[in-house]
Structure formats: C-alpha cells, structure tokens
GROMACS .gro file of C-alpha atoms in nm:
model
  186
    1MET     CA    1   1.165   2.202  -0.363
    2SER     CA    2   1.527   2.299  -0.431
    3ASP     CA    3   1.667   2.048  -0.176
    4VAL     CA    4   1.546   1.754  -0.343
    5ASP     CA    5   1.830   1.570  -0.585
    6ALA     CA    6   1.641   1.539  -0.907
    7SER     CA    7   1.908   1.273  -1.033
    8THR     CA    8   1.806   1.026  -0.774
    9PRO     CA    9   1.500   0.802  -0.880
   10ARG     CA   10   1.280   0.730  -0.585
   11VAL     CA   11   0.964   0.532  -0.454
   12PHE     CA   12   0.719   0.658  -0.246
   13LEU     CA   13   0.494   0.435  -0.083
   14ALA     CA   14   0.172   0.609   0.028
   15ARG     CA   15  -0.033   0.364   0.264
   16HIS     CA   16  -0.447   0.415   0.280
   17GLY     CA   17  -0.599   0.641   0.535
   18GLU     CA   18  -0.807   0.521   0.793
   19THR     CA   19  -1.073   0.289   0.785
   20GLU     CA   20  -1.361   0.159   1.011
   21TRP     CA   21  -1.122  -0.197   1.086
   22THR     CA   22  -0.809  -0.008   1.083
   23LYS     CA   23  -0.927   0.247   1.397
   24ASN     CA   24  -1.007  -0.079   1.560
   25GLY     CA   25  -0.733  -0.314   1.477
   26ARG     CA   26  -0.899  -0.573   1.248
   27TYR     CA   27  -0.680  -0.776   0.999
   28THR     CA   28  -0.834  -0.609   0.661
   29GLY     CA   29  -0.716  -0.795   0.366
   30SER     CA   30  -0.971  -0.865   0.062
   31THR     CA   31  -1.286  -0.694   0.289
   32ASP     CA   32  -1.336  -0.369   0.031
   33LEU     CA   33  -1.381  -0.090   0.286
   34GLU     CA   34  -1.377   0.300   0.200
   35LEU     CA   35  -1.195   0.556   0.434
   36THR     CA   36  -1.357   0.707   0.740
   37PRO     CA   37  -1.414   1.078   0.712
   38HIS     CA   38  -1.107   1.099   0.929
   39GLY     CA   39  -0.911   0.860   0.669
   40VAL     CA   40  -1.033   1.105   0.369
   41LYS     CA   41  -0.888   1.392   0.600
   42GLN     CA   42  -0.552   1.233   0.678
   43VAL     CA   43  -0.496   1.184   0.310
   44LYS     CA   44  -0.594   1.543   0.194
   45GLY     CA   45  -0.334   1.658   0.450
   46THR     CA   46  -0.080   1.439   0.311
   47ALA     CA   47  -0.132   1.556  -0.015
   48SER     CA   48  -0.184   1.922   0.072
   49GLN     CA   49   0.173   1.922   0.211
   50LEU     CA   50   0.369   1.663   0.008
   51VAL     CA   51   0.192   1.623  -0.369
   52GLY     CA   52   0.240   1.884  -0.613
   53SER     CA   53   0.448   2.095  -0.867
   54GLY     CA   54   0.814   2.144  -0.698
   55LYS     CA   55   0.663   1.964  -0.356
   56LEU     CA   56   0.840   1.574  -0.239
   57ILE     CA   57   0.622   1.427  -0.447
   58ASP     CA   58   0.579   1.612  -0.801
   59PRO     CA   59   0.339   1.452  -1.038
   60ALA     CA   60   0.581   1.585  -1.310
   61ARG     CA   61   0.826   1.354  -1.174
   62ILE     CA   62   0.614   1.014  -1.181
   63VAL     CA   63   0.711   0.772  -1.441
   64ARG     CA   64   0.485   0.505  -1.280
   65VAL     CA   65   0.217   0.446  -1.057
   66TRP     CA   66   0.100   0.109  -0.901
   67VAL     CA   67  -0.254   0.076  -0.704
   68SER     CA   68  -0.379  -0.184  -0.479
   69PRO     CA   69  -0.758  -0.279  -0.624
   70ARG     CA   70  -0.857  -0.203  -0.286
   71LYS     CA   71  -1.129   0.084  -0.252
   72ARG     CA   72  -0.936   0.231   0.013
   73ALA     CA   73  -0.647   0.229  -0.196
   74LEU     CA   74  -0.798   0.366  -0.476
   75GLN     CA   75  -0.973   0.621  -0.280
   76THR     CA   76  -0.602   0.735  -0.122
   77PHE     CA   77  -0.484   0.776  -0.491
   78GLY     CA   78  -0.750   0.974  -0.578
   79LEU     CA   79  -0.743   1.214  -0.307
   80LEU     CA   80  -0.378   1.229  -0.336
   81PHE     CA   81  -0.322   1.321  -0.706
   82ASN     CA   82  -0.655   1.411  -0.840
   83GLY     CA   83  -0.742   1.794  -0.857
   84LEU     CA   84  -0.363   1.919  -0.758
   85ASN     CA   85  -0.306   2.116  -1.123
   86ASP     CA   86  -0.206   2.489  -1.094
   87SER     CA   87  -0.545   2.553  -1.211
   88GLY     CA   88  -0.740   2.445  -0.914
   89GLY     CA   89  -0.918   2.210  -1.142
   90ASN     CA   90  -1.013   1.850  -1.081
   91SER     CA   91  -0.808   1.643  -1.372
   92PRO     CA   92  -0.573   1.377  -1.266
   93THR     CA   93  -0.235   1.498  -1.243
   94ILE     CA   94  -0.117   1.170  -1.314
   95PRO     CA   95  -0.160   1.057  -1.691
   96GLU     CA   96  -0.361   0.705  -1.709
   97ASP     CA   97  -0.110   0.532  -1.891
   98LYS     CA   98   0.100   0.573  -1.610
   99ILE     CA   99  -0.150   0.403  -1.362
  100THR     CA  100  -0.132   0.018  -1.296
  101ILE     CA  101  -0.395  -0.122  -1.061
  102THR     CA  102  -0.269  -0.467  -0.919
  103GLU     CA  103  -0.306  -0.758  -0.721
  104ASP     CA  104   0.074  -0.755  -0.661
  105ILE     CA  105   0.025  -0.449  -0.397
  106ALA     CA  106  -0.313  -0.582  -0.253
  107GLU     CA  107  -0.311  -0.636   0.141
  108TRP     CA  108  -0.207  -0.975   0.261
  109ASP     CA  109  -0.480  -1.225   0.201
  110TYR     CA  110  -0.568  -1.297   0.556
  111GLY     CA  111  -0.817  -1.607   0.488
  112ASP     CA  112  -0.967  -1.725   0.783
  113TYR     CA  113  -0.792  -1.430   1.002
  114GLU     CA  114  -1.012  -1.157   0.791
  115GLY     CA  115  -1.211  -0.928   1.008
  116LEU     CA  116  -1.047  -1.062   1.361
  117LEU     CA  117  -0.834  -0.885   1.587
  118VAL     CA  118  -0.483  -1.051   1.667
  119GLU     CA  119  -0.631  -1.127   2.016
  120GLU     CA  120  -0.911  -1.353   1.878
  121ILE     CA  121  -0.656  -1.516   1.631
  122ARG     CA  122  -0.439  -1.631   1.928
  123SER     CA  123  -0.739  -1.718   2.126
  124SER     CA  124  -0.865  -1.937   1.848
  125ARG     CA  125  -0.556  -2.129   1.710
  126LYS     CA  126  -0.482  -2.184   2.095
  127GLU     CA  127  -0.845  -2.350   2.142
  128ARG     CA  128  -0.764  -2.539   1.842
  129GLY     CA  129  -0.467  -2.698   2.003
  130LEU     CA  130  -0.214  -2.500   1.790
  131ASP     CA  131   0.087  -2.249   1.935
  132GLN     CA  132   0.067  -2.398   2.301
  133ASP     CA  133   0.436  -2.306   2.331
  134ILE     CA  134   0.451  -2.003   2.142
  135ALA     CA  135   0.188  -1.752   2.049
  136TRP     CA  136   0.084  -1.719   1.678
  137ASN     CA  137   0.298  -1.465   1.436
  138ILE     CA  138   0.158  -1.376   1.089
  139TRP     CA  139   0.561  -1.380   0.959
  140ARG     CA  140   0.611  -1.741   1.083
  141ASP     CA  141   0.274  -1.894   1.042
  142GLY     CA  142   0.092  -1.719   0.773
  143CYS     CA  143  -0.285  -1.701   0.796
  144GLU     CA  144  -0.517  -2.044   0.761
  145GLY     CA  145  -0.689  -2.036   0.437
  146GLY     CA  146  -0.472  -1.759   0.341
  147GLU     CA  147  -0.157  -1.615   0.226
  148SER     CA  148   0.173  -1.749   0.315
  149ALA     CA  149   0.460  -1.477   0.410
  150GLN     CA  150   0.611  -1.665   0.098
  151GLN     CA  151   0.337  -1.594  -0.123
  152ALA     CA  152   0.340  -1.247  -0.006
  153THR     CA  153   0.674  -1.213  -0.086
  154GLU     CA  154   0.684  -1.336  -0.434
  155ARG     CA  155   0.393  -1.107  -0.574
  156LEU     CA  156   0.649  -0.833  -0.378
  157ASP     CA  157   0.930  -0.958  -0.574
  158ARG     CA  158   0.791  -0.887  -0.912
  159LEU     CA  159   0.677  -0.575  -0.803
  160ILE     CA  160   1.053  -0.453  -0.707
  161SER     CA  161   1.163  -0.617  -1.017
  162ASP     CA  162   0.940  -0.392  -1.267
  163ILE     CA  163   1.057  -0.115  -1.048
  164ARG     CA  164   1.385  -0.176  -1.117
  165LYS     CA  165   1.371  -0.207  -1.484
  166ILE     CA  166   1.195   0.161  -1.511
  167GLN     CA  167   1.462   0.296  -1.300
  168GLU     CA  168   1.791   0.127  -1.408
  169SER     CA  169   1.857   0.334  -1.661
  170ARG     CA  170   1.794   0.690  -1.449
  171MET     CA  171   2.013   0.622  -1.204
  172HIS     CA  172   2.251   0.880  -1.335
  173GLY     CA  173   1.967   1.158  -1.363
  174GLU     CA  174   1.919   1.106  -1.712
  175LYS     CA  175   1.525   1.155  -1.645
  176ALA     CA  176   1.314   1.197  -1.352
  177ALA     CA  177   1.188   0.827  -1.261
  178ASP     CA  178   0.990   0.874  -0.957
  179VAL     CA  179   0.748   0.563  -0.817
  180VAL     CA  180   0.467   0.593  -0.584
  181LEU     CA  181   0.299   0.257  -0.457
  182THR     CA  182  -0.061   0.348  -0.353
  183THR     CA  183  -0.149   0.026  -0.059
  184HIS     CA  184  -0.142  -0.084   0.282
  185TYR     CA  185   0.104  -0.251   0.516
  186LEU     CA  186   0.122  -0.539   0.332
   0.00000   0.00000   0.00000
C-alpha cells in the first residue's frame, strides 16, 4: 500500500474469530474452544483484505508475533498467516523464530465465572449477599477464583515492555518493526 508510512512501527491486535461461547456471550477464558465455521469465515475474510505482501499487515514488515495459547487464537493466527505467500502455497509466511506463544496475552482468567453469562454472575453474587447496592463489574470486582484486573494488567505490562524494547531503536524508519498480537478481548 503506497499510503502506509513505512517508518512507523505498528502494533496490530488480531482478535480471534467467533466461537460457540462468544456467539451467546459466555465468559470464555481458559476453556479451549475452536472457531465456529462462521468464525473461520470471519478470519479468512480479514486475512484476504488486510494480510499479505503490500497490504496493511505485510508479513515482510513483521518482526514479532505473540499468540495466546488458546485454540481459538492459534487457529486465528494460522488462518491469518498461513498460505498467504505469492505462490499460493500453504507454508507459513511468518518464520517460527518470530512467533511467541504466551499466557501473557491469554484471555482473562474468569475463575468461577468461566462459561457463565453476565446475568448469571450478577444473580449468583446477589444471592450470596454480594453487590447489593451496585451491580458486579469485572474491572472493579474481578472474578472469584480467577484473575483480578491488577493481575491482568501486570501480565499485559510485561508484553508492552517487550514491544517497546523491540520497537524503540526503529522509531525513525531504520527498519520495519511491526508487531502482531493474536489474542482475545482481555
């Protein structure tokens, strides 16, 4: 793309496609769900429009990729970056040594709330005498048996620090320094 500023390192966040639980609003943290057929179609559509040589996300410009270890994120990564070479083959377009699979960008650990709907969580908490004056909010109240907002922040801060280290010496167009995160909403 001729209008892309090649001198600016970028970070792309690629959220996984649809799963059975994202379709109906269930909290999906550690449960390892695959993409639905519609989710596969979503990711393939994104890849065809945005990923490839000369496109917004050009594998030649990518210096690092971080991927959540959940099936839905791994599947999304594969659909985005495999089989996109110019010859139409199925070989990955991102070298393996540039890919890091890490819990640091895994979905929030919802603990006891895994697989539940917001209404179910709020109802259960209210029945147990919690949140009588104000409704449960994940950012304020966290998840029983799971992760707090502070814990999620700490692991994401580690990732941000790593990205800064990679990109800091390339902020003036010295070399391409794009980063891709294949993950969840967090």
